[in-house]
Coordinates of C-alpha atoms and ligand atoms in Angstrom, one line a residue:
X514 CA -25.6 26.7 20.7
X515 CA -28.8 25.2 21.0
X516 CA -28.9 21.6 21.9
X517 CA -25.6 21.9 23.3
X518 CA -24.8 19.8 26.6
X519 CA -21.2 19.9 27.7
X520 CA -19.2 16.8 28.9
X521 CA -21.6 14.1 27.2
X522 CA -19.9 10.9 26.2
X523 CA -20.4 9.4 22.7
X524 CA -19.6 5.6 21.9
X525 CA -19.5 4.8 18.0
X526 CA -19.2 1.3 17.3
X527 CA -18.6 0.3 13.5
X528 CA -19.0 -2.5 12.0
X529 CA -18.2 -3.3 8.2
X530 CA -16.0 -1.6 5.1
X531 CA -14.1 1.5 5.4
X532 CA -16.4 4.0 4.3
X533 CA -18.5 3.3 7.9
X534 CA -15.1 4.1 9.4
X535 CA -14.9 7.0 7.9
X536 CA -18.5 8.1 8.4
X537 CA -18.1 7.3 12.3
X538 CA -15.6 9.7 12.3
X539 CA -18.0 12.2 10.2
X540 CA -20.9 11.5 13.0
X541 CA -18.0 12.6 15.5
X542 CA -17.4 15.5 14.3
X543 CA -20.8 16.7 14.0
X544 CA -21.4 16.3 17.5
X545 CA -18.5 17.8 18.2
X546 CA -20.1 20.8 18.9
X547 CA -23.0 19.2 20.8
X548 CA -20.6 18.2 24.1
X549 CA -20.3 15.1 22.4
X550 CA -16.3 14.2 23.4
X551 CA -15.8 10.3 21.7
X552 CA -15.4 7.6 24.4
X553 CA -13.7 4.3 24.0
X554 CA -16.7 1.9 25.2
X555 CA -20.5 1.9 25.6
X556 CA -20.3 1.0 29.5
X557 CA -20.7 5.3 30.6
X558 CA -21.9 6.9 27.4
X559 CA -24.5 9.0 27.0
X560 CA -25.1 8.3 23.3
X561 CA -24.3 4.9 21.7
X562 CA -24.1 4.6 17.8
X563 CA -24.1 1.5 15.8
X564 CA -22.8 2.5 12.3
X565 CA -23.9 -0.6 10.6
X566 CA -23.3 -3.0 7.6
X567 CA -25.8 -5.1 5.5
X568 CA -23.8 -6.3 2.8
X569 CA -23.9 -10.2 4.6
X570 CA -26.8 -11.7 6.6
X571 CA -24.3 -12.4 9.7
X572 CA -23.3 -8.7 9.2
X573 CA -26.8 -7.1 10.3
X574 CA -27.1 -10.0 12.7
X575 CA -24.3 -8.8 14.7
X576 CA -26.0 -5.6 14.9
X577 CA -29.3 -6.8 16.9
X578 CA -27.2 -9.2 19.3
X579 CA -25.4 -5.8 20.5
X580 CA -28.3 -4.1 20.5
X581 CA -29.6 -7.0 23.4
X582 CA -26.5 -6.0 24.9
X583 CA -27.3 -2.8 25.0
X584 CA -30.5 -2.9 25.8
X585 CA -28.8 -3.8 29.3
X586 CA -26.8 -1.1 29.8
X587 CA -29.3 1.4 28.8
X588 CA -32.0 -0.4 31.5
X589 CA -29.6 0.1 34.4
X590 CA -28.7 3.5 33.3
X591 CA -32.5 4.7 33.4
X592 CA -32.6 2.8 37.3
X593 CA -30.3 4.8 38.1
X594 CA -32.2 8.2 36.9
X595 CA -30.0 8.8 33.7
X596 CA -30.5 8.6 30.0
X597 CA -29.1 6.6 27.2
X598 CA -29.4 7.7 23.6
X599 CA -29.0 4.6 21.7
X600 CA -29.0 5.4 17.5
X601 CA -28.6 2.7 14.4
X602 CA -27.0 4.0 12.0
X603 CA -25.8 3.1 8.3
X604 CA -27.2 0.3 6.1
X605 CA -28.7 -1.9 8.2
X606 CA -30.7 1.5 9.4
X607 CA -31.3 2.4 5.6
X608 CA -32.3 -1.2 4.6
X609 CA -34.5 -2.5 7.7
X610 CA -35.8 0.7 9.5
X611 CA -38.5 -0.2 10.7
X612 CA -38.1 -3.4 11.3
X613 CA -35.1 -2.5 13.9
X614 CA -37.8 -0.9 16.0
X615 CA -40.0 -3.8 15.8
X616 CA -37.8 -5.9 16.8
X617 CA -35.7 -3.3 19.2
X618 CA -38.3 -0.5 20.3
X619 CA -35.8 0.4 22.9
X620 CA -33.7 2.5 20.2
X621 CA -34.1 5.7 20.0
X622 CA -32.8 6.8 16.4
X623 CA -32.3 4.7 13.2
X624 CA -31.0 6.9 10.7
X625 CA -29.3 6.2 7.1
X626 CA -25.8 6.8 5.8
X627 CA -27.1 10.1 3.5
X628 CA -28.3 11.5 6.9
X629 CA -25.3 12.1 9.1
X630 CA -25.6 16.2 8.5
X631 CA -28.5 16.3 9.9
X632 CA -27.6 14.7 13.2
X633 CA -28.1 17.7 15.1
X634 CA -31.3 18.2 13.9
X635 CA -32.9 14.3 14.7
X636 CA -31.4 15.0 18.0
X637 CA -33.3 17.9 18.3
X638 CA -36.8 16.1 17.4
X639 CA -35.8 12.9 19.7
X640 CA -35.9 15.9 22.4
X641 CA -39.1 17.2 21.6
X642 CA -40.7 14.0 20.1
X643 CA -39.8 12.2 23.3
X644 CA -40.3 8.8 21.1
X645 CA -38.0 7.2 18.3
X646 CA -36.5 9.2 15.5
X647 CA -36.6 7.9 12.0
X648 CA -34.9 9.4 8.9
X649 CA -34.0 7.0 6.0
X650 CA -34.4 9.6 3.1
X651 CA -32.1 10.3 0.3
X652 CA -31.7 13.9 1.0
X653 CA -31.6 16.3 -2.4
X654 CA -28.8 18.1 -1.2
X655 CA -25.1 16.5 -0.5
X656 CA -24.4 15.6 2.7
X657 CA -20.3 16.5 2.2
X658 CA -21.7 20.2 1.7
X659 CA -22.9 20.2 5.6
X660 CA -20.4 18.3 7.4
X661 CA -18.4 20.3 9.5
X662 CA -15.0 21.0 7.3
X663 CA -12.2 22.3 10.1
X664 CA -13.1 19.9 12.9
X665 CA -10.4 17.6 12.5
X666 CA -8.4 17.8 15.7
X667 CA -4.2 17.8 14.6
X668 CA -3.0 15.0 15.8
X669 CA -6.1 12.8 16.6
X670 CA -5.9 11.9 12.6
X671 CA -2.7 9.3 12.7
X672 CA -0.6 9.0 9.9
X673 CA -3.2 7.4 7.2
X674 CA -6.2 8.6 7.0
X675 CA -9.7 7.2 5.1
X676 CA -11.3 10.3 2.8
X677 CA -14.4 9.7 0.7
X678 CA -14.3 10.9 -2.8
X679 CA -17.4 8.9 -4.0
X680 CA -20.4 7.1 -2.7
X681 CA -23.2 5.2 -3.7
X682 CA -23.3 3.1 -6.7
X683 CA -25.1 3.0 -10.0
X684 CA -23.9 -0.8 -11.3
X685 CA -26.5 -3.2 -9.6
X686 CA -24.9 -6.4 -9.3
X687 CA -27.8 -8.8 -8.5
X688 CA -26.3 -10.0 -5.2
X689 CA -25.6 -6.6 -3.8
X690 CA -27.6 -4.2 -1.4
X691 CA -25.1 -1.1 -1.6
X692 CA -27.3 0.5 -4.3
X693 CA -30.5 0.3 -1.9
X694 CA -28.5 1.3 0.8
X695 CA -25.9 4.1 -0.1
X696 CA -28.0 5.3 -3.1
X697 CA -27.2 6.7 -6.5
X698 CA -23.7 7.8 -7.2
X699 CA -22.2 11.0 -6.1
X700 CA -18.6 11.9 -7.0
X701 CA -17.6 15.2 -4.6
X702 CA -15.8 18.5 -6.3
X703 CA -12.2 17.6 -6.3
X704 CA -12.0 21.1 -4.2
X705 CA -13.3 19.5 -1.3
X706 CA -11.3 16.9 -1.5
X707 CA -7.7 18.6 -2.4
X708 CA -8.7 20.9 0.3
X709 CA -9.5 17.8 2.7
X710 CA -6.6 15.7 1.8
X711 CA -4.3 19.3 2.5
X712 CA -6.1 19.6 6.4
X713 CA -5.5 15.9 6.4
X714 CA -1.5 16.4 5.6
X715 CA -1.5 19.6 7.6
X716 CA -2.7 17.1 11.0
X717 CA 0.5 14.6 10.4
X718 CA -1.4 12.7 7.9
X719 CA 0.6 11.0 5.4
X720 CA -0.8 8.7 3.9
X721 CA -4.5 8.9 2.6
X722 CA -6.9 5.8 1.3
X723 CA -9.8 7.7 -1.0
X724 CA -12.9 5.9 -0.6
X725 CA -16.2 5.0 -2.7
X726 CA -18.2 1.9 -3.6
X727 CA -17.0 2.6 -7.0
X728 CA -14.1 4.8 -6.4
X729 CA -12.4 4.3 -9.6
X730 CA -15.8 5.8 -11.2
X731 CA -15.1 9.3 -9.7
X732 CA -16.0 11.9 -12.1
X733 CA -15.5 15.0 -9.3
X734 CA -16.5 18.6 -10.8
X735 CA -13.0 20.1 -11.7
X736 CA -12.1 22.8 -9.2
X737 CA -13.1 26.8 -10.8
X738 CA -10.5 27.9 -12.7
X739 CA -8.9 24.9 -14.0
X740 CA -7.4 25.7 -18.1
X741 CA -7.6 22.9 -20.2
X742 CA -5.6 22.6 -23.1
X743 CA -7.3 24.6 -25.6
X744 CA -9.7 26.1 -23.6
X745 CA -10.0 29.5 -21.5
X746 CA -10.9 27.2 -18.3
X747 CA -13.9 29.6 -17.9
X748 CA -17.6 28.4 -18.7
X749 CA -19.0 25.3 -17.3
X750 CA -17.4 23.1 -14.9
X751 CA -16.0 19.6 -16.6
X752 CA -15.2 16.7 -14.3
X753 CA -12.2 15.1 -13.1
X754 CA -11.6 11.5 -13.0
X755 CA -9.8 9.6 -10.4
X756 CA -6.2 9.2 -12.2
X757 CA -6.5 13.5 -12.7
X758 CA -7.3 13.5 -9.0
X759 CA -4.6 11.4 -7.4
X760 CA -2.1 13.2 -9.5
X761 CA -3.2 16.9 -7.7
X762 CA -3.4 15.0 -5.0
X763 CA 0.3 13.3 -5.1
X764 CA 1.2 17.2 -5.1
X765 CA 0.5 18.2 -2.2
X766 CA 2.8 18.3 0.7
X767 CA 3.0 16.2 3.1
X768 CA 1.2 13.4 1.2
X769 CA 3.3 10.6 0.7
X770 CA 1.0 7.6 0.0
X771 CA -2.2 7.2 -1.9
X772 CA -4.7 4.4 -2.0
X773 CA -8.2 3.7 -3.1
X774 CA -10.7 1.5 -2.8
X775 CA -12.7 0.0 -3.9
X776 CA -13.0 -0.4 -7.6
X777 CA -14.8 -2.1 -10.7
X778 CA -13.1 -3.5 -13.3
X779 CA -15.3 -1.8 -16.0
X780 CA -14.5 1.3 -14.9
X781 CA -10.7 1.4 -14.8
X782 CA -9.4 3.7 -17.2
X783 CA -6.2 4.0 -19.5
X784 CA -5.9 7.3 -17.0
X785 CA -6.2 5.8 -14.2
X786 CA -3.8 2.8 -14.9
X787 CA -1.1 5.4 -16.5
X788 CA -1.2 7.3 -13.0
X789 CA -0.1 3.9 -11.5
X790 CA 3.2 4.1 -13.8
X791 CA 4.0 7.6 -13.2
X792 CA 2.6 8.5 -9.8
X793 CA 5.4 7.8 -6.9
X794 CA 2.7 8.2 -4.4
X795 CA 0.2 5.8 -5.6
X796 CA 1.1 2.8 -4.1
X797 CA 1.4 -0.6 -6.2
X798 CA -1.4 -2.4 -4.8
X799 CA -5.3 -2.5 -5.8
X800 CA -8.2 -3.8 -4.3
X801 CA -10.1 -5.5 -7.5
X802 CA -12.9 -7.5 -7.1
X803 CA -13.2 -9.9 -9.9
X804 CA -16.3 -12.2 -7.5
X805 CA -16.1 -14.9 -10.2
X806 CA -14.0 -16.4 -12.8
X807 CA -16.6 -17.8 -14.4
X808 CA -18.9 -15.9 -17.8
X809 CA -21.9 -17.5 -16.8
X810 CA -22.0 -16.4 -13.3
X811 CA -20.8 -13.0 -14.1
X812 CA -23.4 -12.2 -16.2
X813 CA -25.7 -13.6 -13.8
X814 CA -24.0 -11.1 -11.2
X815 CA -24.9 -8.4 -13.6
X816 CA -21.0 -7.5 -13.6
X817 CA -20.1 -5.8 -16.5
X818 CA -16.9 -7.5 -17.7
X819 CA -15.5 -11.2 -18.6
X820 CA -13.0 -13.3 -17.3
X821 CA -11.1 -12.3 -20.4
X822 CA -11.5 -8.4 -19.2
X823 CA -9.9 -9.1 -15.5
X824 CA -7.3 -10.6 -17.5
X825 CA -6.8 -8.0 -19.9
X826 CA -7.0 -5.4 -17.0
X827 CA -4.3 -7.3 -14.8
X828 CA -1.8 -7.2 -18.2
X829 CA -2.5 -3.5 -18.4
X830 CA -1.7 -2.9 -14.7
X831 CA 1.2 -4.7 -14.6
X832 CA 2.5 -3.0 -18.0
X833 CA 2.4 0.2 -15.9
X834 CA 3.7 -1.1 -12.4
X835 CA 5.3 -3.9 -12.8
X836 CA 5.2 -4.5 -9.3
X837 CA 1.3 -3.6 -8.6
X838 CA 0.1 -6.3 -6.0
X839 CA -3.7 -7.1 -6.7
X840 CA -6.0 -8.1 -4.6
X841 CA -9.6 -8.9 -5.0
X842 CA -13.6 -10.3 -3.7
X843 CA -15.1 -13.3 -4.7
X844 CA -18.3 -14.9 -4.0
X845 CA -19.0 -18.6 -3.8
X846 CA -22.3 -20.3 -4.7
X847 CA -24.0 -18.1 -6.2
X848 CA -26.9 -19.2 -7.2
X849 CA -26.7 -21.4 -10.5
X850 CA -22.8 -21.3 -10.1
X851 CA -21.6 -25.2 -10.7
X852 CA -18.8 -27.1 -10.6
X853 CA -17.0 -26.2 -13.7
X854 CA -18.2 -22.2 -13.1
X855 CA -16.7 -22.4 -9.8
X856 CA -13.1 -24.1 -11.4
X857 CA -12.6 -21.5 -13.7
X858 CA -12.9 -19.2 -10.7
X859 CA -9.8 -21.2 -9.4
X860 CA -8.4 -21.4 -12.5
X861 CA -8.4 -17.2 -13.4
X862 CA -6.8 -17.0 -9.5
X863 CA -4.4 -19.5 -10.5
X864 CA -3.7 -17.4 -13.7
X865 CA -3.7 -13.6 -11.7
X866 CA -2.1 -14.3 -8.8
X867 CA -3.1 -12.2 -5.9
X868 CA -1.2 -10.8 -2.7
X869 CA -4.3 -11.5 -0.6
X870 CA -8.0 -11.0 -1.1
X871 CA -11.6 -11.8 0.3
X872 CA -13.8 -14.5 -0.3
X873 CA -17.6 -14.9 0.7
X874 CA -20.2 -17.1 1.2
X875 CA -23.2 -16.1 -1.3
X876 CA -25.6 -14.6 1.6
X877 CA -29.3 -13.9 0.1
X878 CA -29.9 -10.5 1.0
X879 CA -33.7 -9.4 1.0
X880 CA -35.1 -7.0 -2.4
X881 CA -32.0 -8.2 -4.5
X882 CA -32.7 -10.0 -7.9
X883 CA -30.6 -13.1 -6.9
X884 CA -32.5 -13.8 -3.8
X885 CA -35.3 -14.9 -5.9
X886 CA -33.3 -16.7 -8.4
X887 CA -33.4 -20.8 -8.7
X888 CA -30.5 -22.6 -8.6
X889 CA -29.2 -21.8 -5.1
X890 CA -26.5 -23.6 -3.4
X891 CA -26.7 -25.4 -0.4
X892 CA -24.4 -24.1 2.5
X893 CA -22.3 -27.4 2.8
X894 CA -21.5 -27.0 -1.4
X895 CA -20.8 -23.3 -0.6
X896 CA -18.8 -23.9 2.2
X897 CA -16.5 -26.6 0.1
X898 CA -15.8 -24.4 -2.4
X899 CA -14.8 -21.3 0.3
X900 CA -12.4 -23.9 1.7
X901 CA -11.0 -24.9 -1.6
X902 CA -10.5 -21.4 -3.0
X903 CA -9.2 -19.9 0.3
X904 CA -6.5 -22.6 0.3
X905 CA -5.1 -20.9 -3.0
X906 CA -5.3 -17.6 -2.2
X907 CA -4.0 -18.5 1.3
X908 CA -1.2 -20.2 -0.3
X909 CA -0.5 -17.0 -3.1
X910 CA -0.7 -14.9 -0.2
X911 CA 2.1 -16.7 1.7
X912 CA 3.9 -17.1 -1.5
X913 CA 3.8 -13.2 -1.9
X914 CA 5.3 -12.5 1.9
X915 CA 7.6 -15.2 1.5
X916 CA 9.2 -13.3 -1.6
X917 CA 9.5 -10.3 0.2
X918 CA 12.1 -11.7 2.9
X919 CA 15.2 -10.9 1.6
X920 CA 14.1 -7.2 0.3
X921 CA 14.1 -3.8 1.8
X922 CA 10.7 -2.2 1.7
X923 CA 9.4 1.3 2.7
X924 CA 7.4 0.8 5.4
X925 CA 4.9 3.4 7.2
X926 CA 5.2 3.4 10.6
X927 CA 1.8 3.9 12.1
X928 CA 0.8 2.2 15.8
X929 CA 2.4 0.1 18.0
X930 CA 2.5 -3.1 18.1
X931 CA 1.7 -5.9 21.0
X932 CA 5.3 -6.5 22.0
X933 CA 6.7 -3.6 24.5
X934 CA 8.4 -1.2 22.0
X935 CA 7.2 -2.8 18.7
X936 CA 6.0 -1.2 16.1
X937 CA 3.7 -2.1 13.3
X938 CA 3.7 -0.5 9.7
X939 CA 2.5 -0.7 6.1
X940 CA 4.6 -2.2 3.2
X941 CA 3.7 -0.6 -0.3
X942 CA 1.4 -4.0 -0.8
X943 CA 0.0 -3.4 2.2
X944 CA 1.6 -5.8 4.2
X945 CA 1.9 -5.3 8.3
X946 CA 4.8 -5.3 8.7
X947 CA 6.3 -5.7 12.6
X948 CA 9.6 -4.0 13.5
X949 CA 10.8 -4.7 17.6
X950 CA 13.2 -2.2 17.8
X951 CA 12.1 1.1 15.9
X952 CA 14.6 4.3 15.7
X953 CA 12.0 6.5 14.8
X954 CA 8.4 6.4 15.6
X955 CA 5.0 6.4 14.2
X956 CA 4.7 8.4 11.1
X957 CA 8.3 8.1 9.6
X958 CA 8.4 6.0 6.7
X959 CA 11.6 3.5 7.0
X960 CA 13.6 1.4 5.1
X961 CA 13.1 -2.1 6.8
X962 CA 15.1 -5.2 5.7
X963 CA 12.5 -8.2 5.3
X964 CA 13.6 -11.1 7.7
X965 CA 10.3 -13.3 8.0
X966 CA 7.0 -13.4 6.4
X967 CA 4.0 -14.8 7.6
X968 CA 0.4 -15.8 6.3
X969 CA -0.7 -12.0 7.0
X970 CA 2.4 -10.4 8.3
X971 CA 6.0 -9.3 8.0
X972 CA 8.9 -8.9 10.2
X973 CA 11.3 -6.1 9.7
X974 CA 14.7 -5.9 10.9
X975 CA 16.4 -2.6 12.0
X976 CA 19.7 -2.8 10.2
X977 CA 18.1 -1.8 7.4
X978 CA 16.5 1.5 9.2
X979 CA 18.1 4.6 8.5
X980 CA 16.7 7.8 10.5
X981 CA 15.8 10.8 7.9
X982 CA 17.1 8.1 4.5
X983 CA 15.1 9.5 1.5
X984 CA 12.7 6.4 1.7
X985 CA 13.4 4.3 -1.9
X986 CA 10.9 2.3 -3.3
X987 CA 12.8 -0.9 -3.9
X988 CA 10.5 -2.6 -7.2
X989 CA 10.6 -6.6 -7.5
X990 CA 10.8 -7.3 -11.2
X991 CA 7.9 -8.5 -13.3
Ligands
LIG559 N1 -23.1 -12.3 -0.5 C1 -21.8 -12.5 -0.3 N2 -20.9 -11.6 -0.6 C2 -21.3 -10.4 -0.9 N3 -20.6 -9.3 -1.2 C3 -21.5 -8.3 -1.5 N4 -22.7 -8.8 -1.5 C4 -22.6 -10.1 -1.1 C5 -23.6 -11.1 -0.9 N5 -24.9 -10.9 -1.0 C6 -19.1 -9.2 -1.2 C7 -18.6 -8.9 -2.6 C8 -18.2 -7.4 -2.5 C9 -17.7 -7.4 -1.0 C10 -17.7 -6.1 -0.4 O1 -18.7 -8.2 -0.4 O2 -17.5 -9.7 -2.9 O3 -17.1 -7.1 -3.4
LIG560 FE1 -22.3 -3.7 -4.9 FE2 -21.7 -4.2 -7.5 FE3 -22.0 -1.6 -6.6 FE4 -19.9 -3.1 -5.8 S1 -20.4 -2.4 -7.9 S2 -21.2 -1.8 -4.5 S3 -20.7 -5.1 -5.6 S4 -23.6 -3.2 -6.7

């Protein structure tokens, strides 16, 4: 193959949300094929990737003090008559392209997240071009089409694995860069992904998180051949939304835990929230991002629902699973927000109740509508109000684990932990959960008995553990 340099090294450091993670793992596997063999630091590598995030100013500020870093490395490696590549990937590549050569004219390829197919190809034209390669387009055709589809190694996937269903995003929200960044949303045939998700089980996978900035949006084309009630399932292709999907998906063998994240509260459907009643392997837990309690800001935000519709939607979810655990974003100080805005954000957490969520800073991010908006808050007022409302959720978290001693949960086993012989899993609320003395290792999904929770972890005792038990999800009541 052309191109193609055996025994090359490739370092992919990722910064941000779980899509990058996934991606890094995309841009792996297309050099795959290269030489490219992964490495676990930048120190020998022949080709160093940032896959980068924009979402926060100190996000893309990370991305230029590694760059200095390695800007180092890649000086010494040339004294010493070698080469290397050094690439920016992702959305600080999309969003400041140009400007990361300005200010870094050492790197050799900035490229966007809706270019990692064509990896190959900017490698190719660094080679010839013999001067930095730039390609931030939105490409006409889908990038899923022309990743490589059989190069996942059995084995090298662990037992949960990331899978993106959707990306990009349509909604706007005046604070957000995602939609400059990841570009209009694409939903991929649910073929691709049942066939994805069946390589994925087939590797030891067994639990899979389906990822997309608005994942609960998914409208996948239906695979060929699917009847419909009162139809001959011939003719033109309807879609599938994400409840349809995580029900084929619970199907297949092998699969015992879904996730997804992350979603928008507009867009959860009565299908969606019945799968979470009647699908064992949908876990009870969902990543929600309400970012404010308060009407005023919300419209601000451009965010399509109320305070009233969180609550509504909570009430819904827990009608269906009882025991869901929500979690959920804010943002503080958005511009405008005041006092009494930013107490009925307290108040609404008060009211839900979360197992643990994020909370943000408002960070101005250049070419969004609420950068240029009056009314912004100084950091000290933003950084009072972070404070205040991560001592509730703090407190709701610990709350939350502290119930849990006591119980037996299901808990997937999946790397070790930092004690000799420990193990660390996932509860079903997606809890770590520690266990010292495992009887079976990672990728068995035990019954654990609860004997200690803290702030952002769980102990789990052995007695509880029984080798080959039918794992039974315990339910807490309402
Ligand atoms: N400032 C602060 N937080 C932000 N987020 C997105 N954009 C910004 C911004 N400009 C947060 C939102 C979103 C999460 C991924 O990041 O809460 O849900
Ligand atoms: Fe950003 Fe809003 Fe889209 Fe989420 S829904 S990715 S916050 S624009």
């Amino acid at each position: 193959m052309k191109n193609r340099q055996l025994g090359q090294k490739l370092y992919i450091k990722t910064y941000g949300c779980q899509m990058n993670v996934y991606d890094s793992g995309r841009m792996a596997d297309i050099l795959a094929p290269l030489g490219y063999a992964l490495v676990d630091g930048p120190e020998d590598a022949d080709m160093v990737i940032l896959n980068t995030c924009h979402i926060r100013e100190k996000a893309a500020e990370k991305v230029y003090s590694e760059l200095g870093r390695l800007k180092r490395l890649k000086t010494a490696r040339e004294k010493q008559g070698g080469r290397m590549i050094l690439a920016v990937a992702g959305c600080v590549a999309q969003a400041e392209s140009e400007e990361i050569l300005d200010r870094a004219p050492f790197v050799d390829m900035v490229f966007g997240p809706q270019a990692y197919h064509r990896l190959p190809e900017l490698l190719a034209a660094l080679q010839r071009a013999g001067k930095a390669v730039l390609n931030t387009d939105f490409p006409p055709e889908p990038k899923f089409d022309h990743l490589p589809k059989d190069a996942l190694d059995p084995g090298a996937a662990g037992t949960s694995a990331f899978l993106t269903v959707q990306e990009g995003c349509d909604k706007f929200c005046t604070f957000c860069v995602v939609p400059y960044t990841r570009g209009a949303e694409y939903s991929r045939p649910a073929e691709d992904v049942i066939a994805e998700s069946g390589r994925l089980a087939a590797a030891g996978v067994r639990e899979i998180t389906l990822l997309g900035q608005n994942v609960n949006n998914y409208h996948g084309a239906e695979p060929p051949g699917t009847t419909r009630a009162g139809s001959s399932g011939t003719g033109s292709l309807e879609t599938w939304g994400l409840g349809r999907l995580i029900r084929e998906l619970g199907k297949i063998d092998g699969i015992e835990r879904i996730r997804y994240t992350t979603s928008y509260p507009a867009d959860m459907n009565d299908e969606l929230i019945a799968a979470h009643g009647d699908v064992p392997e949908l876990m009870p837990f969902l990543h929600l991002p309400m970012q404010s309690g308060s009407d005023t800001v919300l419209k601000a935000m451009n965010r399509r629902h109320t305070a009233d519709d969180y609550r509504r939607l909570a009430g819904l979810l827990r009608e269906a699973r009882p025991d869901i655990g929500l979690s959920s974003d804010f943002i503080v100080g958005f511009p405008g927000e005041t006092d009494a805005d930013f107490d009925a954000t307290l108040g609404l957490v008060e009211e839900i109740v979360f197992v643990q969520a994020y909370s943000f800073k408002y960070s101005q991010r250049p070419g969004t509508p609420a950068a240029a908006m009056d009314g912004q808050i100084p950091e000290t007022v933003k950084s009072e109000r972070l404070e205040a409302l991560r001592d509730v959720l703090d407190a709701q978290q610990l709350a939350f684990n502290r119930s849990c001693v006591g119980r037996v949960l299901p808990v997937l086993l999946d790397r070790p932990g930092r004690k000799p012989g420990q193990l660390v899993g996932r509860s079903p609320y997606m809890q770590a959960v520690h266990v010292d003395d495992p009887i079976e290792g990672p990728g068995a999904i035990v019954r654990l008995a609860i004997t200690a929770a803290h702030a952002n972890s769980l102990k789990g005792g052995v007695e509880a553990q029984e080798a080959g038990a039918e794992p039974v999800e315990e339910r807490a009541t309402a």
